[in-house]
């Protein structure tokens, strides 16, 4: 979108931006009514997040008193800082943060975008399923539309939402017993999944690991079918994909994680949060090793975050929702730049 500031071009986006404002007002009202405090944490961090496939923007912090420069990153999520606030004693917090991910630009990705995150102590990931449902309904109402739409698909958030486990989705849409392909839930081997994938016409590529092949199957056969007619909550991910979520205490093969899909578009990712500092460190180290193997580099650990977990992160649940994507769904926009006030150039 070149010269987006030209009045004739900007006018084409103005209606969607006005809707964005109404949705933001609805979000603020939603959290105020539920006793949440809006917080504002810094984008500049020691660690941008350790998800192996994310690429961060790197910069230098020059300290005039110390006389040296330290490497810092623009965060890919405000998660670490917000969880430190939970440790500090804040029970219900939310934030609409600008986050940064290098190498991401497409119809649904932008290098700088708005992430809506909220956390509750004493809540489970199933509590957040209910809360996310109520929030999206409030935003659809604020937008004044009868359904959320994207690429010719529609979903009415006012209808009953579909809930489906990841294992159920693989069985329903692919005929695969996903959990049987991961006998070691922490380190699944690609062998049995590769054989199952070949049986449905998806051939593994050289160098694939279990997670890479999982996503190839998921993106081709499952994701486009989710969230049609009404939103879908996809829950209970395999433990190897737990990220910062905790194990399900009644089934150690699974993690307390869910994602929300609307019109085949991923909207939100939520966790029953991991509070064990030792297990979190082990996962971070594994993520560092995988990123180094895949991309030849990695990012530092946030030792302050791990110290906060060690001090005591209360039982809690948290969720990250792509705010720009929500506005896209509410306005029928097919490209994220249609709902941004000023795209990155």
Short mmCIF file of C-alpha atoms in Angstrom, two decimals:
data_model
loop_
_atom_site.label_atom_id
_atom_site.label_comp_id
_atom_site.label_asym_id
_atom_site.label_seq_id
_atom_site.Cartn_x
_atom_site.Cartn_y
_atom_site.Cartn_z
CA UNK A 1 0.00 0.00 0.00
CA UNK A 2 2.17 2.82 -1.31
CA UNK A 3 1.47 6.41 -0.19
CA UNK A 4 -1.33 5.19 2.07
CA UNK A 5 -1.60 8.75 3.42
CA UNK A 6 -3.12 10.16 0.23
CA UNK A 7 -6.63 11.33 1.20
CA UNK A 8 -8.38 9.38 -1.56
CA UNK A 9 -6.66 6.13 -0.54
CA UNK A 10 -7.09 6.71 3.17
CA UNK A 11 -10.80 7.38 2.69
CA UNK A 12 -11.25 3.82 1.42
CA UNK A 13 -9.97 2.50 4.78
CA UNK A 14 -11.65 5.03 7.05
CA UNK A 15 -14.87 3.06 7.58
CA UNK A 16 -12.90 0.05 8.76
CA UNK A 17 -10.79 2.21 11.05
CA UNK A 18 -13.92 3.72 12.59
CA UNK A 19 -15.11 0.17 13.30
CA UNK A 20 -11.72 -0.56 14.84
CA UNK A 21 -12.34 2.31 17.26
CA UNK A 22 -15.73 0.93 18.29
CA UNK A 23 -14.25 -2.51 18.85
CA UNK A 24 -11.45 -1.06 20.99
CA UNK A 25 -14.02 0.80 23.09
CA UNK A 26 -15.94 -2.46 23.54
CA UNK A 27 -12.75 -4.21 24.67
CA UNK A 28 -12.02 -1.54 27.26
CA UNK A 29 -15.58 -1.72 28.56
CA UNK A 30 -15.50 -5.52 28.66
CA UNK A 31 -12.42 -5.65 30.87
CA UNK A 32 -13.49 -2.73 33.06
CA UNK A 33 -16.79 -4.49 33.80
CA UNK A 34 -14.86 -7.60 34.91
CA UNK A 35 -12.44 -5.84 37.22
CA UNK A 36 -9.32 -6.08 35.02
CA UNK A 37 -6.59 -3.45 35.17
CA UNK A 38 -5.12 -2.21 31.90
CA UNK A 39 -1.32 -2.37 32.06
CA UNK A 40 1.47 -1.08 29.84
CA UNK A 41 4.76 -3.00 29.73
CA UNK A 42 7.94 -2.12 27.78
CA UNK A 43 8.55 -3.47 24.30
CA UNK A 44 12.32 -3.52 24.90
CA UNK A 45 13.27 -6.83 26.52
CA UNK A 46 16.25 -9.04 27.36
CA UNK A 47 14.54 -11.95 25.58
CA UNK A 48 11.91 -11.49 22.86
CA UNK A 49 10.42 -14.95 23.39
CA UNK A 50 11.97 -18.29 22.51
CA UNK A 51 9.49 -19.84 20.08
CA UNK A 52 11.90 -21.42 17.56
CA UNK A 53 10.26 -20.05 14.41
CA UNK A 54 9.89 -16.41 15.49
CA UNK A 55 12.46 -13.85 14.35
CA UNK A 56 12.90 -10.77 16.54
CA UNK A 57 14.15 -7.25 15.87
CA UNK A 58 17.49 -6.67 17.59
CA UNK A 59 18.81 -3.36 18.92
CA UNK A 60 21.31 -1.96 21.44
CA UNK A 61 20.63 -0.32 24.79
CA UNK A 62 23.35 2.22 25.61
CA UNK A 63 23.69 2.97 29.32
CA UNK A 64 25.48 6.31 29.88
CA UNK A 65 26.27 5.42 33.50
CA UNK A 66 27.69 1.96 32.81
CA UNK A 67 29.43 3.07 29.64
CA UNK A 68 28.54 0.03 27.56
CA UNK A 69 25.84 -1.24 25.23
CA UNK A 70 23.70 -4.30 25.84
CA UNK A 71 21.75 -6.31 23.26
CA UNK A 72 18.00 -5.93 23.58
CA UNK A 73 15.04 -7.08 21.50
CA UNK A 74 11.60 -5.78 20.62
CA UNK A 75 9.20 -8.25 22.19
CA UNK A 76 7.19 -10.71 20.12
CA UNK A 77 4.65 -10.79 22.97
CA UNK A 78 4.28 -8.98 26.32
CA UNK A 79 3.86 -12.37 28.05
CA UNK A 80 7.00 -12.40 30.20
CA UNK A 81 6.45 -8.89 31.59
CA UNK A 82 2.77 -9.48 32.25
CA UNK A 83 3.45 -12.68 34.17
CA UNK A 84 5.95 -10.80 36.32
CA UNK A 85 3.07 -8.48 37.20
CA UNK A 86 1.04 -11.52 38.29
CA UNK A 87 3.92 -12.50 40.58
CA UNK A 88 3.95 -8.92 41.88
CA UNK A 89 0.34 -9.33 43.00
CA UNK A 90 -1.87 -8.17 40.10
CA UNK A 91 -4.74 -10.69 39.81
CA UNK A 92 -6.47 -9.56 36.59
CA UNK A 93 -4.60 -7.66 33.90
CA UNK A 94 -4.97 -6.92 30.21
CA UNK A 95 -2.97 -5.05 27.60
CA UNK A 96 -3.23 -4.06 23.96
CA UNK A 97 0.45 -4.09 23.00
CA UNK A 98 2.33 -3.39 19.80
CA UNK A 99 4.49 -6.46 19.16
CA UNK A 100 7.19 -7.05 16.58
CA UNK A 101 8.10 -10.05 14.41
CA UNK A 102 10.68 -9.75 11.67
CA UNK A 103 10.23 -11.60 8.39
CA UNK A 104 6.44 -11.66 8.66
CA UNK A 105 4.42 -9.87 6.01
CA UNK A 106 1.38 -11.35 4.29
CA UNK A 107 -2.36 -10.77 4.09
CA UNK A 108 -2.68 -11.81 7.75
CA UNK A 109 0.80 -10.95 9.12
CA UNK A 110 2.57 -7.63 9.67
CA UNK A 111 6.00 -6.90 11.17
CA UNK A 112 4.38 -4.66 13.82
CA UNK A 113 0.88 -5.51 14.96
CA UNK A 114 -1.46 -5.27 17.96
CA UNK A 115 -1.72 -8.15 20.41
CA UNK A 116 -4.49 -8.25 23.00
CA UNK A 117 -3.37 -10.27 26.02
CA UNK A 118 -5.06 -10.89 29.33
CA UNK A 119 -4.27 -12.99 32.41
CA UNK A 120 -6.26 -14.12 35.44
CA UNK A 121 -4.97 -15.72 38.60
CA UNK A 122 -7.07 -18.56 39.95
CA UNK A 123 -8.54 -19.21 36.49
CA UNK A 124 -8.26 -22.28 34.27
CA UNK A 125 -7.86 -22.40 30.52
CA UNK A 126 -11.49 -23.49 30.34
CA UNK A 127 -12.50 -20.30 32.17
CA UNK A 128 -10.73 -18.37 29.41
CA UNK A 129 -12.71 -20.25 26.75
CA UNK A 130 -15.86 -18.69 28.24
CA UNK A 131 -14.24 -15.28 28.59
CA UNK A 132 -12.92 -15.24 25.03
CA UNK A 133 -16.34 -16.22 23.72
CA UNK A 134 -17.96 -13.34 25.58
CA UNK A 135 -15.32 -10.85 24.39
CA UNK A 136 -15.61 -11.77 20.71
CA UNK A 137 -19.41 -11.56 20.94
CA UNK A 138 -19.12 -8.08 22.48
CA UNK A 139 -16.81 -7.02 19.64
CA UNK A 140 -19.11 -8.39 16.94
CA UNK A 141 -21.97 -6.48 18.55
CA UNK A 142 -19.89 -3.28 18.68
CA UNK A 143 -19.05 -3.65 14.99
CA UNK A 144 -22.76 -3.88 14.18
CA UNK A 145 -22.43 -6.96 11.95
CA UNK A 146 -24.47 -10.15 11.88
CA UNK A 147 -21.44 -12.35 11.30
CA UNK A 148 -17.67 -12.25 11.12
CA UNK A 149 -16.35 -12.79 7.60
CA UNK A 150 -13.10 -13.59 5.79
CA UNK A 151 -12.43 -14.74 2.24
CA UNK A 152 -16.03 -15.63 1.52
CA UNK A 153 -16.53 -17.54 4.77
CA UNK A 154 -18.68 -16.43 7.67
CA UNK A 155 -19.08 -17.25 11.35
CA UNK A 156 -21.62 -15.83 13.78
CA UNK A 157 -20.02 -15.50 17.22
CA UNK A 158 -23.49 -15.23 18.78
CA UNK A 159 -24.13 -18.87 17.93
CA UNK A 160 -22.86 -21.73 20.08
CA UNK A 161 -19.12 -22.16 19.54
CA UNK A 162 -17.74 -25.51 18.48
CA UNK A 163 -15.21 -27.13 20.81
CA UNK A 164 -12.94 -29.85 19.51
CA UNK A 165 -9.72 -31.38 20.81
CA UNK A 166 -6.69 -31.47 18.53
CA UNK A 167 -6.85 -35.28 18.53
CA UNK A 168 -10.53 -35.16 17.53
CA UNK A 169 -9.74 -32.77 14.67
CA UNK A 170 -7.05 -35.08 13.25
CA UNK A 171 -9.41 -38.03 13.53
CA UNK A 172 -12.38 -36.21 11.99
CA UNK A 173 -10.66 -34.51 9.08
CA UNK A 174 -7.71 -36.85 8.40
CA UNK A 175 -8.66 -40.20 9.91
CA UNK A 176 -5.42 -40.13 11.95
CA UNK A 177 -4.89 -41.21 15.55
CA UNK A 178 -2.53 -38.34 16.35
CA UNK A 179 -1.59 -39.33 19.89
CA UNK A 180 -0.65 -42.83 18.74
CA UNK A 181 2.06 -41.24 16.57
CA UNK A 182 3.69 -39.69 19.66
CA UNK A 183 4.41 -42.52 22.12
CA UNK A 184 6.95 -40.27 23.89
CA UNK A 185 4.85 -37.12 24.52
CA UNK A 186 7.89 -34.91 25.14
CA UNK A 187 10.00 -36.08 22.18
CA UNK A 188 7.73 -37.57 19.51
CA UNK A 189 9.44 -39.33 16.62
CA UNK A 190 8.40 -38.49 13.07
CA UNK A 191 8.31 -42.11 11.89
CA UNK A 192 4.73 -43.14 12.60
CA UNK A 193 3.31 -39.69 11.76
CA UNK A 194 5.18 -39.74 8.43
CA UNK A 195 3.65 -43.12 7.58
CA UNK A 196 0.16 -41.89 8.52
CA UNK A 197 0.62 -38.68 6.51
CA UNK A 198 1.72 -40.60 3.43
CA UNK A 199 -1.45 -42.63 3.72
CA UNK A 200 -3.55 -39.49 3.18
CA UNK A 201 -1.39 -38.07 0.40
CA UNK A 202 0.87 -35.73 2.39
CA UNK A 203 4.47 -36.73 1.90
CA UNK A 204 7.10 -35.74 4.48
CA UNK A 205 9.98 -33.59 3.27
CA UNK A 206 13.66 -34.22 3.97
CA UNK A 207 14.58 -32.69 7.32
CA UNK A 208 11.02 -32.66 8.67
CA UNK A 209 10.54 -33.26 12.36
CA UNK A 210 7.28 -34.33 14.02
CA UNK A 211 6.04 -30.78 14.65
CA UNK A 212 6.82 -29.58 11.12
CA UNK A 213 4.83 -32.45 9.63
CA UNK A 214 2.04 -31.88 12.16
CA UNK A 215 1.64 -28.34 10.85
CA UNK A 216 1.78 -29.39 7.21
CA UNK A 217 -1.12 -31.74 7.79
CA UNK A 218 -2.94 -29.22 9.96
CA UNK A 219 -2.64 -26.28 7.57
CA UNK A 220 -3.64 -28.35 4.54
CA UNK A 221 -6.46 -30.51 5.88
CA UNK A 222 -7.76 -29.02 9.14
CA UNK A 223 -7.33 -25.26 9.61
CA UNK A 224 -9.41 -24.21 6.55
CA UNK A 225 -12.38 -26.16 7.97
CA UNK A 226 -12.34 -24.59 11.41
CA UNK A 227 -14.60 -21.75 12.50
CA UNK A 228 -17.17 -21.94 9.73
CA UNK A 229 -20.69 -20.97 10.71
CA UNK A 230 -19.51 -20.36 14.27
CA UNK A 231 -16.06 -20.01 15.87
CA UNK A 232 -14.11 -23.12 16.84
CA UNK A 233 -12.08 -23.64 20.01
CA UNK A 234 -9.36 -26.21 19.35
CA UNK A 235 -7.99 -27.49 22.65
CA UNK A 236 -5.59 -29.92 24.36
CA UNK A 237 -2.46 -29.78 22.22
CA UNK A 238 0.16 -32.57 22.32
CA UNK A 239 2.61 -32.00 25.16
CA UNK A 240 5.54 -31.43 22.78
CA UNK A 241 3.67 -28.29 21.61
CA UNK A 242 2.92 -27.01 25.11
CA UNK A 243 5.00 -23.79 24.80
CA UNK A 244 4.36 -22.00 28.13
CA UNK A 245 1.30 -24.05 29.09
CA UNK A 246 1.15 -26.70 31.79
CA UNK A 247 0.56 -30.42 31.41
CA UNK A 248 -2.94 -31.70 31.92
CA UNK A 249 -2.74 -33.35 35.33
CA UNK A 250 -5.14 -36.13 34.26
CA UNK A 251 -3.41 -36.86 30.93
CA UNK A 252 0.35 -36.18 30.73
CA UNK A 253 0.28 -36.58 26.92
CA UNK A 254 -1.54 -33.26 26.62
CA UNK A 255 -1.06 -29.57 27.45
CA UNK A 256 -3.65 -27.10 28.71
CA UNK A 257 -3.62 -25.03 25.55
CA UNK A 258 -6.33 -23.90 23.16
CA UNK A 259 -6.59 -21.80 20.02
CA UNK A 260 -9.55 -19.98 18.51
CA UNK A 261 -10.32 -20.20 14.79
CA UNK A 262 -12.86 -18.10 12.92
CA UNK A 263 -13.50 -18.55 9.19
CA UNK A 264 -10.36 -20.71 8.97
CA UNK A 265 -8.21 -17.93 10.47
CA UNK A 266 -6.31 -18.37 13.73
CA UNK A 267 -7.36 -15.63 16.15
CA UNK A 268 -6.13 -16.49 19.66
CA UNK A 269 -3.81 -18.79 21.60
CA UNK A 270 -4.37 -19.53 25.30
CA UNK A 271 -2.69 -21.46 28.11
CA UNK A 272 -3.32 -22.83 31.51
CA UNK A 273 0.01 -21.30 32.47
CA UNK A 274 3.06 -23.29 33.47
CA UNK A 275 4.21 -22.15 36.94
CA UNK A 276 7.09 -24.58 37.52
CA UNK A 277 10.38 -22.69 37.03
CA UNK A 278 12.51 -25.82 36.55
CA UNK A 279 10.25 -27.24 33.86
CA UNK A 280 10.04 -23.86 32.16
CA UNK A 281 13.84 -23.57 32.08
CA UNK A 282 14.09 -27.04 30.55
CA UNK A 283 11.60 -26.09 27.84
CA UNK A 284 13.43 -22.84 27.12
CA UNK A 285 16.72 -24.70 26.74
CA UNK A 286 15.07 -27.16 24.35
CA UNK A 287 13.63 -24.24 22.35
CA UNK A 288 17.06 -22.60 22.22
CA UNK A 289 18.63 -25.80 20.92
CA UNK A 290 15.94 -26.25 18.27
CA UNK A 291 16.21 -22.65 17.10
CA UNK A 292 19.98 -22.96 16.84
CA UNK A 293 19.58 -26.16 14.84
CA UNK A 294 16.98 -24.65 12.49
CA UNK A 295 18.31 -21.12 12.08
CA UNK A 296 21.90 -21.08 13.35
CA UNK A 297 21.26 -18.68 16.22
CA UNK A 298 19.06 -18.23 19.28
CA UNK A 299 18.04 -15.66 21.89
CA UNK A 300 19.00 -15.30 25.54
CA UNK A 301 16.94 -16.57 28.44
CA UNK A 302 15.09 -14.00 30.51
CA UNK A 303 16.63 -14.99 33.85
CA UNK A 304 14.50 -12.38 35.59
CA UNK A 305 11.37 -14.12 34.31
CA UNK A 306 12.62 -17.48 35.57
CA UNK A 307 13.45 -15.89 38.93
CA UNK A 308 9.89 -14.56 39.10
CA UNK A 309 8.53 -18.07 38.44
CA UNK A 310 10.81 -19.41 41.15
CA UNK A 311 9.51 -16.75 43.56
CA UNK A 312 6.00 -17.92 42.84
CA UNK A 313 3.69 -17.43 39.86
CA UNK A 314 0.17 -18.14 41.14
CA UNK A 315 -2.05 -20.60 39.32
CA UNK A 316 -3.37 -18.66 36.34
CA UNK A 317 -4.46 -18.71 32.73
CA UNK A 318 -3.64 -16.30 29.92
CA UNK A 319 -4.51 -15.65 26.30
CA UNK A 320 -3.12 -13.71 23.35
CA UNK A 321 -5.56 -12.54 20.66
CA UNK A 322 -4.64 -10.88 17.36
CA UNK A 323 -6.54 -7.60 17.59
CA UNK A 324 -5.96 -6.60 13.97
CA UNK A 325 -7.28 -9.97 12.80
CA UNK A 326 -10.38 -9.50 14.93
CA UNK A 327 -10.98 -6.16 13.19
CA UNK A 328 -10.42 -7.85 9.83
CA UNK A 329 -13.10 -10.40 10.65
CA UNK A 330 -15.50 -7.72 11.83
CA UNK A 331 -15.04 -5.57 8.71
CA UNK A 332 -14.59 -8.21 6.04
CA UNK A 333 -11.06 -7.01 5.24
CA UNK A 334 -8.89 -9.53 3.40
CA UNK A 335 -5.58 -7.82 4.09
CA UNK A 336 -4.33 -6.73 7.52
CA UNK A 337 -3.12 -3.38 6.13
CA UNK A 338 -6.75 -2.43 5.47
CA UNK A 339 -7.34 -2.17 9.26
CA UNK A 340 -4.08 -0.52 10.32
CA UNK A 341 -3.89 3.23 10.83
CA UNK A 342 -0.40 3.37 9.34
CA UNK A 343 1.32 0.30 7.82
CA UNK A 344 5.03 -0.31 8.34
CA UNK A 345 7.17 0.57 5.33
#
